[in-house]
Amino acid sequence: MLRDIIREYTDVYPEIIERACFVLEKKFGIQLKEIDKEEHLYILISTPESLAGILGTTKDTPKLGLLLVILGVIFMNGNRASEAILWEALRKMGLRPGMRHPLLGDLRKLLTYEFVKQKYLDYRRVPNSNPPEYEFLWGLRSYHETSKMKVLRFIAEVQKRDPRDWTAQFMEAADEALDALDAAAAEAEARAEARTRMGIGDEAVSGPWSWDDIEFELLTWDEEGDFGDPWSRIPFTFWARYHQNSRSRFPQTFTGPIVGPGATASANFAANFGAIGFFWVE
């Protein structure tokens, strides 16, 4: 943007980008979010007020579904999961390194390159490991597009349990949610003050011509749910392999074995995923 569009007007870059952000929020229901202030990396996310997000059913939907599972494995293992632990969990779902999945493609490349490049995952070498070992952590983008509480609720739903059954993880997720609310409130206040100072208001949306004259079509997910949260619209489901009915389009409830509370959280998570199939519903 600086090189090809703004060029010599770098001194007014903050106002240009703020006006663009205002239009995106008011007319399209999406927010331009800076996730790395050092490298100046931005992502687009749906605003809470948006009823029709741009992340509907796309070719990347299965990958985002798998990503949610991976984030769960990482969270339940103390916010970091070794490569061996993660692949062990995925093997129980029928996914193996070196395998080329019809919907997910090259699985190793997806985890160690694509998700890392997109800032969903952080893939790093374990310090002082010899021979070298690697581990996965949440990437910057994941913290902005979902939360530990949403991931924990997903895990609890799969295992038919209450999120509070995992006391340590629940408290950690609750603390993170409170911190996120405070940060969002502070950011909104600072942005409002900046826009007032720059004179940015409804006129920034209308301009010399009307956005209403432009025809565009947003992808929507025509189903009940939290439309402001793209993670809640991932159309995938899990159910027991022995309950699979190839002639039915409707998912059946997972009724597999539940590991008792005496086992670790990661063991519970992996064991229950080992008994279920991984299917996508288009």
PDB file of C-alpha atoms in Angstrom:
ATOM      1  CA  MET A   1       0.000   0.000   0.000  1.00  0.00           C
ATOM      2  CA  LEU A   2       2.774   2.417   0.866  1.00  0.00           C
ATOM      3  CA  ARG A   3       4.764   1.707  -2.293  1.00  0.00           C
ATOM      4  CA  ASP A   4       2.035   1.483  -4.935  1.00  0.00           C
ATOM      5  CA  ILE A   5      -0.869   3.577  -3.639  1.00  0.00           C
ATOM      6  CA  ILE A   6       0.110   6.084  -0.954  1.00  0.00           C
ATOM      7  CA  ARG A   7       3.645   6.670  -2.229  1.00  0.00           C
ATOM      8  CA  GLU A   8       4.732  10.234  -1.361  1.00  0.00           C
ATOM      9  CA  TYR A   9       1.764  10.810   0.976  1.00  0.00           C
ATOM     10  CA  THR A  10       3.243   8.753   3.811  1.00  0.00           C
ATOM     11  CA  ASP A  11       2.682  11.597   6.273  1.00  0.00           C
ATOM     12  CA  VAL A  12      -1.096  11.121   6.004  1.00  0.00           C
ATOM     13  CA  TYR A  13      -0.979   7.310   5.945  1.00  0.00           C
ATOM     14  CA  PRO A  14      -2.690   6.979   9.375  1.00  0.00           C
ATOM     15  CA  GLU A  15      -5.702   8.984   8.192  1.00  0.00           C
ATOM     16  CA  ILE A  16      -5.915   7.171   4.848  1.00  0.00           C
ATOM     17  CA  ILE A  17      -5.899   3.755   6.487  1.00  0.00           C
ATOM     18  CA  GLU A  18      -8.358   4.874   9.190  1.00  0.00           C
ATOM     19  CA  ARG A  19     -10.833   6.132   6.597  1.00  0.00           C
ATOM     20  CA  ALA A  20     -10.541   2.868   4.697  1.00  0.00           C
ATOM     21  CA  CYS A  21     -11.128   0.936   7.935  1.00  0.00           C
ATOM     22  CA  PHE A  22     -14.236   3.005   8.668  1.00  0.00           C
ATOM     23  CA  VAL A  23     -15.747   2.212   5.264  1.00  0.00           C
ATOM     24  CA  LEU A  24     -14.966  -1.515   5.605  1.00  0.00           C
ATOM     25  CA  GLU A  25     -16.681  -1.632   9.004  1.00  0.00           C
ATOM     26  CA  LYS A  26     -19.793   0.369   8.101  1.00  0.00           C
ATOM     27  CA  LYS A  27     -20.499  -0.982   4.627  1.00  0.00           C
ATOM     28  CA  PHE A  28     -19.069  -4.502   4.636  1.00  0.00           C
ATOM     29  CA  GLY A  29     -19.100  -5.525   8.301  1.00  0.00           C
ATOM     30  CA  ILE A  30     -15.396  -6.379   8.390  1.00  0.00           C
ATOM     31  CA  GLN A  31     -12.525  -4.924  10.376  1.00  0.00           C
ATOM     32  CA  LEU A  32      -8.927  -4.402   9.337  1.00  0.00           C
ATOM     33  CA  LYS A  33      -6.900  -5.619  12.296  1.00  0.00           C
ATOM     34  CA  GLU A  34      -3.183  -5.134  12.820  1.00  0.00           C
ATOM     35  CA  ILE A  35      -1.852  -8.282  14.489  1.00  0.00           C
ATOM     36  CA  ASP A  36       1.858  -7.470  14.439  1.00  0.00           C
ATOM     37  CA  LYS A  37       2.903  -3.860  14.979  1.00  0.00           C
ATOM     38  CA  GLU A  38       6.568  -4.611  14.295  1.00  0.00           C
ATOM     39  CA  GLU A  39       6.060  -6.245  10.897  1.00  0.00           C
ATOM     40  CA  HIS A  40       2.796  -4.326  10.236  1.00  0.00           C
ATOM     41  CA  LEU A  41       0.756  -7.418   9.430  1.00  0.00           C
ATOM     42  CA  TYR A  42      -2.996  -7.013   8.941  1.00  0.00           C
ATOM     43  CA  ILE A  43      -5.935  -9.409   8.713  1.00  0.00           C
ATOM     44  CA  LEU A  44      -9.632  -8.970   7.937  1.00  0.00           C
ATOM     45  CA  ILE A  45     -12.129 -10.205  10.540  1.00  0.00           C
ATOM     46  CA  SER A  46     -15.902  -9.925  10.851  1.00  0.00           C
ATOM     47  CA  THR A  47     -17.197  -7.246  13.195  1.00  0.00           C
ATOM     48  CA  PRO A  48     -19.546  -8.322  16.024  1.00  0.00           C
ATOM     49  CA  GLU A  49     -22.349  -6.320  14.384  1.00  0.00           C
ATOM     50  CA  SER A  50     -22.002  -8.122  11.056  1.00  0.00           C
ATOM     51  CA  LEU A  51     -24.867 -10.410  10.072  1.00  0.00           C
ATOM     52  CA  ALA A  52     -23.255 -11.550   6.846  1.00  0.00           C
ATOM     53  CA  GLY A  53     -19.555 -12.214   7.156  1.00  0.00           C
ATOM     54  CA  ILE A  54     -17.244 -12.790   4.231  1.00  0.00           C
ATOM     55  CA  LEU A  55     -15.971 -16.120   5.567  1.00  0.00           C
ATOM     56  CA  GLY A  56     -18.907 -18.266   4.506  1.00  0.00           C
ATOM     57  CA  THR A  57     -18.494 -21.656   2.867  1.00  0.00           C
ATOM     58  CA  THR A  58     -15.246 -21.518   0.883  1.00  0.00           C
ATOM     59  CA  LYS A  59     -12.620 -23.940  -0.356  1.00  0.00           C
ATOM     60  CA  ASP A  60     -10.647 -23.265   2.856  1.00  0.00           C
ATOM     61  CA  THR A  61     -13.488 -24.226   5.206  1.00  0.00           C
ATOM     62  CA  PRO A  62     -12.211 -27.817   5.815  1.00  0.00           C
ATOM     63  CA  LYS A  63      -8.750 -26.464   6.621  1.00  0.00           C
ATOM     64  CA  LEU A  64     -10.166 -24.057   9.193  1.00  0.00           C
ATOM     65  CA  GLY A  65     -12.067 -26.941  10.756  1.00  0.00           C
ATOM     66  CA  LEU A  66      -8.872 -28.952  11.136  1.00  0.00           C
ATOM     67  CA  LEU A  67      -7.145 -25.860  12.496  1.00  0.00           C
ATOM     68  CA  LEU A  68      -9.706 -25.631  15.295  1.00  0.00           C
ATOM     69  CA  VAL A  69      -8.888 -29.215  16.303  1.00  0.00           C
ATOM     70  CA  ILE A  70      -5.156 -28.434  16.274  1.00  0.00           C
ATOM     71  CA  LEU A  71      -5.652 -25.344  18.427  1.00  0.00           C
ATOM     72  CA  GLY A  72      -7.546 -27.524  20.880  1.00  0.00           C
ATOM     73  CA  VAL A  73      -4.704 -30.053  21.101  1.00  0.00           C
ATOM     74  CA  ILE A  74      -2.217 -27.234  21.705  1.00  0.00           C
ATOM     75  CA  PHE A  75      -4.352 -25.573  24.385  1.00  0.00           C
ATOM     76  CA  MET A  76      -5.029 -28.797  26.271  1.00  0.00           C
ATOM     77  CA  ASN A  77      -1.296 -29.556  26.343  1.00  0.00           C
ATOM     78  CA  GLY A  78      -0.328 -26.385  28.160  1.00  0.00           C
ATOM     79  CA  ASN A  79      -0.387 -23.998  25.162  1.00  0.00           C
ATOM     80  CA  ARG A  80       2.323 -25.889  23.304  1.00  0.00           C
ATOM     81  CA  ALA A  81       2.292 -29.303  21.677  1.00  0.00           C
ATOM     82  CA  SER A  82       5.298 -31.195  20.404  1.00  0.00           C
ATOM     83  CA  GLU A  83       5.184 -32.352  16.818  1.00  0.00           C
ATOM     84  CA  ALA A  84       4.998 -35.956  18.031  1.00  0.00           C
ATOM     85  CA  ILE A  85       1.985 -35.299  20.293  1.00  0.00           C
ATOM     86  CA  LEU A  86       0.099 -33.413  17.596  1.00  0.00           C
ATOM     87  CA  TRP A  87       0.627 -36.046  14.921  1.00  0.00           C
ATOM     88  CA  GLU A  88      -0.377 -38.772  17.362  1.00  0.00           C
ATOM     89  CA  ALA A  89      -3.691 -36.993  17.942  1.00  0.00           C
ATOM     90  CA  LEU A  90      -4.231 -36.537  14.202  1.00  0.00           C
ATOM     91  CA  ARG A  91      -3.377 -40.188  13.467  1.00  0.00           C
ATOM     92  CA  LYS A  92      -6.315 -41.200  15.649  1.00  0.00           C
ATOM     93  CA  MET A  93      -8.471 -39.194  13.237  1.00  0.00           C
ATOM     94  CA  GLY A  94      -6.992 -40.968  10.224  1.00  0.00           C
ATOM     95  CA  LEU A  95      -4.635 -38.111   9.305  1.00  0.00           C
ATOM     96  CA  ARG A  96      -0.912 -38.846   8.895  1.00  0.00           C
ATOM     97  CA  PRO A  97       2.188 -36.884   7.851  1.00  0.00           C
ATOM     98  CA  GLY A  98       3.047 -37.425   4.213  1.00  0.00           C
ATOM     99  CA  MET A  99      -0.574 -38.160   3.426  1.00  0.00           C
ATOM    100  CA  ARG A 100      -2.344 -36.173   0.702  1.00  0.00           C
ATOM    101  CA  HIS A 101      -5.946 -35.579   1.746  1.00  0.00           C
ATOM    102  CA  PRO A 102      -8.576 -34.898  -0.972  1.00  0.00           C
ATOM    103  CA  LEU A 103      -9.798 -31.772   0.867  1.00  0.00           C
ATOM    104  CA  LEU A 104      -6.794 -30.778   2.969  1.00  0.00           C
ATOM    105  CA  GLY A 105      -3.967 -31.479   0.526  1.00  0.00           C
ATOM    106  CA  ASP A 106      -0.446 -32.184   1.806  1.00  0.00           C
ATOM    107  CA  LEU A 107      -0.961 -32.390   5.567  1.00  0.00           C
ATOM    108  CA  ARG A 108       2.633 -31.755   6.644  1.00  0.00           C
ATOM    109  CA  LYS A 109       2.902 -28.735   4.364  1.00  0.00           C
ATOM    110  CA  LEU A 110      -0.472 -27.469   5.620  1.00  0.00           C
ATOM    111  CA  LEU A 111       0.623 -27.588   9.268  1.00  0.00           C
ATOM    112  CA  THR A 112       4.252 -26.527   9.030  1.00  0.00           C
ATOM    113  CA  TYR A 113       4.033 -24.024   6.172  1.00  0.00           C
ATOM    114  CA  GLU A 114       0.549 -22.786   5.209  1.00  0.00           C
ATOM    115  CA  PHE A 115      -0.865 -22.310   8.729  1.00  0.00           C
ATOM    116  CA  VAL A 116       2.470 -20.841   9.836  1.00  0.00           C
ATOM    117  CA  LYS A 117       2.636 -18.414   6.910  1.00  0.00           C
ATOM    118  CA  GLN A 118      -0.939 -17.335   7.619  1.00  0.00           C
ATOM    119  CA  LYS A 119       0.026 -16.741  11.282  1.00  0.00           C
ATOM    120  CA  TYR A 120      -2.489 -19.297  12.576  1.00  0.00           C
ATOM    121  CA  LEU A 121       0.287 -21.472  14.033  1.00  0.00           C
ATOM    122  CA  ASP A 122       3.798 -20.929  15.317  1.00  0.00           C
ATOM    123  CA  TYR A 123       6.166 -23.792  14.478  1.00  0.00           C
ATOM    124  CA  ARG A 124       9.491 -23.606  16.268  1.00  0.00           C
ATOM    125  CA  ARG A 125      12.432 -25.716  17.367  1.00  0.00           C
ATOM    126  CA  VAL A 126      12.482 -26.765  21.010  1.00  0.00           C
ATOM    127  CA  PRO A 127      15.460 -24.988  22.647  1.00  0.00           C
ATOM    128  CA  ASN A 128      18.519 -27.168  23.317  1.00  0.00           C
ATOM    129  CA  SER A 129      16.915 -30.239  21.752  1.00  0.00           C
ATOM    130  CA  ASN A 130      19.386 -32.707  20.270  1.00  0.00           C
ATOM    131  CA  PRO A 131      18.421 -34.262  17.926  1.00  0.00           C
ATOM    132  CA  PRO A 132      16.227 -31.291  16.918  1.00  0.00           C
ATOM    133  CA  GLU A 133      12.596 -31.439  18.060  1.00  0.00           C
ATOM    134  CA  TYR A 134       9.822 -29.077  17.065  1.00  0.00           C
ATOM    135  CA  GLU A 135       6.624 -27.862  18.684  1.00  0.00           C
ATOM    136  CA  PHE A 136       3.442 -25.990  17.731  1.00  0.00           C
ATOM    137  CA  LEU A 137       1.955 -22.947  19.453  1.00  0.00           C
ATOM    138  CA  TRP A 138      -0.950 -20.647  18.654  1.00  0.00           C
ATOM    139  CA  GLY A 139      -0.052 -18.005  16.073  1.00  0.00           C
ATOM    140  CA  LEU A 140      -0.907 -14.315  16.363  1.00  0.00           C
ATOM    141  CA  ARG A 141      -3.855 -14.605  14.009  1.00  0.00           C
ATOM    142  CA  SER A 142      -5.534 -17.351  16.048  1.00  0.00           C
ATOM    143  CA  TYR A 143      -5.679 -15.109  19.118  1.00  0.00           C
ATOM    144  CA  HIS A 144      -7.646 -12.551  17.104  1.00  0.00           C
ATOM    145  CA  GLU A 145      -9.990 -14.871  15.197  1.00  0.00           C
ATOM    146  CA  THR A 146     -10.948 -17.182  18.052  1.00  0.00           C
ATOM    147  CA  SER A 147     -10.264 -17.561  21.788  1.00  0.00           C
ATOM    148  CA  LYS A 148      -9.299 -20.204  24.310  1.00  0.00           C
ATOM    149  CA  MET A 149     -12.833 -20.167  25.717  1.00  0.00           C
ATOM    150  CA  LYS A 150     -14.370 -20.888  22.299  1.00  0.00           C
ATOM    151  CA  VAL A 151     -11.900 -23.706  21.711  1.00  0.00           C
ATOM    152  CA  LEU A 152     -12.601 -25.151  25.171  1.00  0.00           C
ATOM    153  CA  ARG A 153     -16.345 -25.002  24.511  1.00  0.00           C
ATOM    154  CA  PHE A 154     -15.767 -26.869  21.258  1.00  0.00           C
ATOM    155  CA  ILE A 155     -13.795 -29.594  23.058  1.00  0.00           C
ATOM    156  CA  ALA A 156     -16.479 -29.878  25.745  1.00  0.00           C
ATOM    157  CA  GLU A 157     -19.209 -30.176  23.106  1.00  0.00           C
ATOM    158  CA  VAL A 158     -17.365 -32.987  21.330  1.00  0.00           C
ATOM    159  CA  GLN A 159     -16.860 -34.892  24.586  1.00  0.00           C
ATOM    160  CA  LYS A 160     -20.366 -34.127  25.962  1.00  0.00           C
ATOM    161  CA  ARG A 161     -18.950 -32.475  29.053  1.00  0.00           C
ATOM    162  CA  ASP A 162     -18.994 -29.127  30.810  1.00  0.00           C
ATOM    163  CA  PRO A 163     -16.064 -26.783  30.026  1.00  0.00           C
ATOM    164  CA  ARG A 164     -15.620 -26.298  33.769  1.00  0.00           C
ATOM    165  CA  ASP A 165     -14.611 -29.949  34.093  1.00  0.00           C
ATOM    166  CA  TRP A 166     -11.151 -28.763  33.030  1.00  0.00           C
ATOM    167  CA  THR A 167     -10.669 -26.309  35.893  1.00  0.00           C
ATOM    168  CA  ALA A 168      -7.205 -25.016  35.012  1.00  0.00           C
ATOM    169  CA  GLN A 169      -8.007 -24.508  31.334  1.00  0.00           C
ATOM    170  CA  PHE A 170     -11.363 -22.913  32.139  1.00  0.00           C
ATOM    171  CA  MET A 171      -9.810 -20.376  34.520  1.00  0.00           C
ATOM    172  CA  GLU A 172      -7.081 -19.575  32.006  1.00  0.00           C
ATOM    173  CA  ALA A 173      -9.655 -19.082  29.245  1.00  0.00           C
ATOM    174  CA  ALA A 174     -11.830 -16.900  31.488  1.00  0.00           C
ATOM    175  CA  ASP A 175      -8.877 -14.677  32.422  1.00  0.00           C
ATOM    176  CA  GLU A 176      -7.955 -14.321  28.755  1.00  0.00           C
ATOM    177  CA  ALA A 177     -11.549 -13.378  27.878  1.00  0.00           C
ATOM    178  CA  LEU A 178     -11.578 -10.613  30.513  1.00  0.00           C
ATOM    179  CA  ASP A 179      -8.232  -9.266  29.306  1.00  0.00           C
ATOM    180  CA  ALA A 180      -9.521  -9.303  25.725  1.00  0.00           C
ATOM    181  CA  LEU A 181     -12.592  -7.290  26.714  1.00  0.00           C
ATOM    182  CA  ASP A 182     -10.423  -4.655  28.406  1.00  0.00           C
ATOM    183  CA  ALA A 183      -8.085  -4.479  25.410  1.00  0.00           C
ATOM    184  CA  ALA A 184     -10.987  -4.196  22.955  1.00  0.00           C
ATOM    185  CA  ALA A 185     -12.583  -1.411  24.974  1.00  0.00           C
ATOM    186  CA  ALA A 186      -9.312   0.527  25.136  1.00  0.00           C
ATOM    187  CA  GLU A 187      -8.730   0.045  21.405  1.00  0.00           C
ATOM    188  CA  ALA A 188     -12.268   1.173  20.544  1.00  0.00           C
ATOM    189  CA  GLU A 189     -11.890   4.299  22.679  1.00  0.00           C
ATOM    190  CA  ALA A 190      -8.537   5.175  21.092  1.00  0.00           C
ATOM    191  CA  ARG A 191      -9.941   4.591  17.602  1.00  0.00           C
ATOM    192  CA  ALA A 192     -12.990   6.778  18.312  1.00  0.00           C
ATOM    193  CA  GLU A 193     -10.770   9.594  19.556  1.00  0.00           C
ATOM    194  CA  ALA A 194      -8.538   9.304  16.477  1.00  0.00           C
ATOM    195  CA  ARG A 195     -11.511   9.391  14.103  1.00  0.00           C
ATOM    196  CA  THR A 196     -12.958  12.408  15.863  1.00  0.00           C
ATOM    197  CA  ARG A 197      -9.631  14.181  15.578  1.00  0.00           C
ATOM    198  CA  MET A 198      -9.420  13.294  11.863  1.00  0.00           C
ATOM    199  CA  GLY A 199     -13.030  14.266  11.212  1.00  0.00           C
ATOM    200  CA  ILE A 200     -13.994  10.781  10.066  1.00  0.00           C
ATOM    201  CA  GLY A 201     -17.736  10.113  10.147  1.00  0.00           C
ATOM    202  CA  ASP A 202     -20.614   9.031   7.955  1.00  0.00           C
ATOM    203  CA  GLU A 203     -19.386  11.264   5.138  1.00  0.00           C
ATOM    204  CA  ALA A 204     -16.410   8.919   4.800  1.00  0.00           C
ATOM    205  CA  VAL A 205     -18.829   6.208   3.733  1.00  0.00           C
ATOM    206  CA  SER A 206     -20.867   8.209   1.234  1.00  0.00           C
ATOM    207  CA  GLY A 207     -18.132  10.300  -0.373  1.00  0.00           C
ATOM    208  CA  PRO A 208     -18.670  11.890  -3.793  1.00  0.00           C
ATOM    209  CA  TRP A 209     -20.369   8.698  -4.960  1.00  0.00           C
ATOM    210  CA  SER A 210     -22.488   6.107  -3.193  1.00  0.00           C
ATOM    211  CA  TRP A 211     -21.364   2.657  -2.138  1.00  0.00           C
ATOM    212  CA  ASP A 212     -24.987   1.628  -2.656  1.00  0.00           C
ATOM    213  CA  ASP A 213     -24.434   1.922  -6.405  1.00  0.00           C
ATOM    214  CA  ILE A 214     -21.985  -0.967  -6.302  1.00  0.00           C
ATOM    215  CA  GLU A 215     -23.409  -4.457  -6.637  1.00  0.00           C
ATOM    216  CA  PHE A 216     -21.679  -7.086  -4.558  1.00  0.00           C
ATOM    217  CA  GLU A 217     -22.662 -10.410  -3.094  1.00  0.00           C
ATOM    218  CA  LEU A 218     -21.521 -11.586   0.319  1.00  0.00           C
ATOM    219  CA  LEU A 219     -21.187 -15.264   1.142  1.00  0.00           C
ATOM    220  CA  THR A 220     -23.593 -16.159   3.919  1.00  0.00           C
ATOM    221  CA  TRP A 221     -24.140 -19.291   5.975  1.00  0.00           C
ATOM    222  CA  ASP A 222     -27.887 -19.846   5.904  1.00  0.00           C
ATOM    223  CA  GLU A 223     -28.209 -21.551   9.251  1.00  0.00           C
ATOM    224  CA  GLU A 224     -28.954 -20.614  12.829  1.00  0.00           C
ATOM    225  CA  GLY A 225     -25.951 -19.614  14.880  1.00  0.00           C
ATOM    226  CA  ASP A 226     -23.694 -16.761  15.847  1.00  0.00           C
ATOM    227  CA  PHE A 227     -23.332 -14.998  12.512  1.00  0.00           C
ATOM    228  CA  GLY A 228     -20.792 -12.568  13.946  1.00  0.00           C
ATOM    229  CA  ASP A 229     -18.375 -15.380  14.677  1.00  0.00           C
ATOM    230  CA  PRO A 230     -16.923 -17.090  11.573  1.00  0.00           C
ATOM    231  CA  TRP A 231     -15.551 -19.936  13.701  1.00  0.00           C
ATOM    232  CA  SER A 232     -19.107 -20.916  14.671  1.00  0.00           C
ATOM    233  CA  ARG A 233     -20.033 -21.283  10.986  1.00  0.00           C
ATOM    234  CA  ILE A 234     -17.495 -23.985  10.101  1.00  0.00           C
ATOM    235  CA  PRO A 235     -19.726 -26.675   8.571  1.00  0.00           C
ATOM    236  CA  PHE A 236     -18.118 -29.808   9.860  1.00  0.00           C
ATOM    237  CA  THR A 237     -19.207 -32.447  12.286  1.00  0.00           C
ATOM    238  CA  PHE A 238     -17.823 -35.449  14.065  1.00  0.00           C
ATOM    239  CA  TRP A 239     -19.642 -38.674  14.648  1.00  0.00           C
ATOM    240  CA  ALA A 240     -18.821 -42.296  15.439  1.00  0.00           C
ATOM    241  CA  ARG A 241     -17.501 -44.397  12.594  1.00  0.00           C
ATOM    242  CA  TYR A 242     -19.883 -47.178  13.498  1.00  0.00           C
ATOM    243  CA  HIS A 243     -22.819 -44.757  13.225  1.00  0.00           C
ATOM    244  CA  GLN A 244     -21.878 -43.541   9.766  1.00  0.00           C
ATOM    245  CA  ASN A 245     -24.655 -43.789   7.212  1.00  0.00           C
ATOM    246  CA  SER A 246     -23.441 -42.962   3.728  1.00  0.00           C
ATOM    247  CA  ARG A 247     -27.001 -42.392   2.522  1.00  0.00           C
ATOM    248  CA  SER A 248     -27.781 -39.723   5.105  1.00  0.00           C
ATOM    249  CA  ARG A 249     -26.688 -36.073   4.976  1.00  0.00           C
ATOM    250  CA  PHE A 250     -27.440 -35.518   8.653  1.00  0.00           C
ATOM    251  CA  PRO A 251     -24.803 -35.986  11.384  1.00  0.00           C
ATOM    252  CA  GLN A 252     -25.416 -38.354  14.268  1.00  0.00           C
ATOM    253  CA  THR A 253     -24.418 -37.624  17.816  1.00  0.00           C
ATOM    254  CA  PHE A 254     -21.124 -39.051  19.030  1.00  0.00           C
ATOM    255  CA  THR A 255     -21.699 -41.583  21.790  1.00  0.00           C
ATOM    256  CA  GLY A 256     -18.200 -42.988  22.116  1.00  0.00           C
ATOM    257  CA  PRO A 257     -16.401 -43.689  25.366  1.00  0.00           C
ATOM    258  CA  ILE A 258     -15.482 -40.825  27.673  1.00  0.00           C
ATOM    259  CA  VAL A 259     -12.211 -41.061  29.537  1.00  0.00           C
ATOM    260  CA  GLY A 260     -12.689 -40.560  33.267  1.00  0.00           C
ATOM    261  CA  PRO A 261     -11.622 -37.434  35.145  1.00  0.00           C
ATOM    262  CA  GLY A 262      -8.574 -39.212  36.519  1.00  0.00           C
ATOM    263  CA  ALA A 263      -6.781 -38.985  33.179  1.00  0.00           C
ATOM    264  CA  THR A 264      -5.072 -35.882  31.872  1.00  0.00           C
ATOM    265  CA  ALA A 265      -6.876 -33.327  29.749  1.00  0.00           C
ATOM    266  CA  SER A 266      -4.748 -34.096  26.705  1.00  0.00           C
ATOM    267  CA  ALA A 267      -5.322 -37.828  27.126  1.00  0.00           C
ATOM    268  CA  ASN A 268      -9.076 -37.286  27.357  1.00  0.00           C
ATOM    269  CA  PHE A 269      -9.039 -35.143  24.236  1.00  0.00           C
ATOM    270  CA  ALA A 270      -6.901 -37.492  22.139  1.00  0.00           C
ATOM    271  CA  ALA A 271      -8.652 -40.663  23.308  1.00  0.00           C
ATOM    272  CA  ASN A 272     -12.096 -39.397  22.422  1.00  0.00           C
ATOM    273  CA  PHE A 273     -10.967 -38.139  19.029  1.00  0.00           C
ATOM    274  CA  GLY A 274      -9.480 -41.555  18.386  1.00  0.00           C
ATOM    275  CA  ALA A 275     -12.939 -43.152  18.463  1.00  0.00           C
ATOM    276  CA  ILE A 276     -14.598 -40.787  16.015  1.00  0.00           C
ATOM    277  CA  GLY A 277     -14.510 -40.114  12.312  1.00  0.00           C
ATOM    278  CA  PHE A 278     -13.576 -36.848  10.665  1.00  0.00           C
ATOM    279  CA  PHE A 279     -16.093 -35.891   8.010  1.00  0.00           C
ATOM    280  CA  TRP A 280     -17.085 -32.701   6.209  1.00  0.00           C
ATOM    281  CA  VAL A 281     -20.660 -31.745   5.464  1.00  0.00           C
ATOM    282  CA  GLU A 282     -20.998 -29.548   2.410  1.00  0.00           C
TER     283      GLU A 282
END
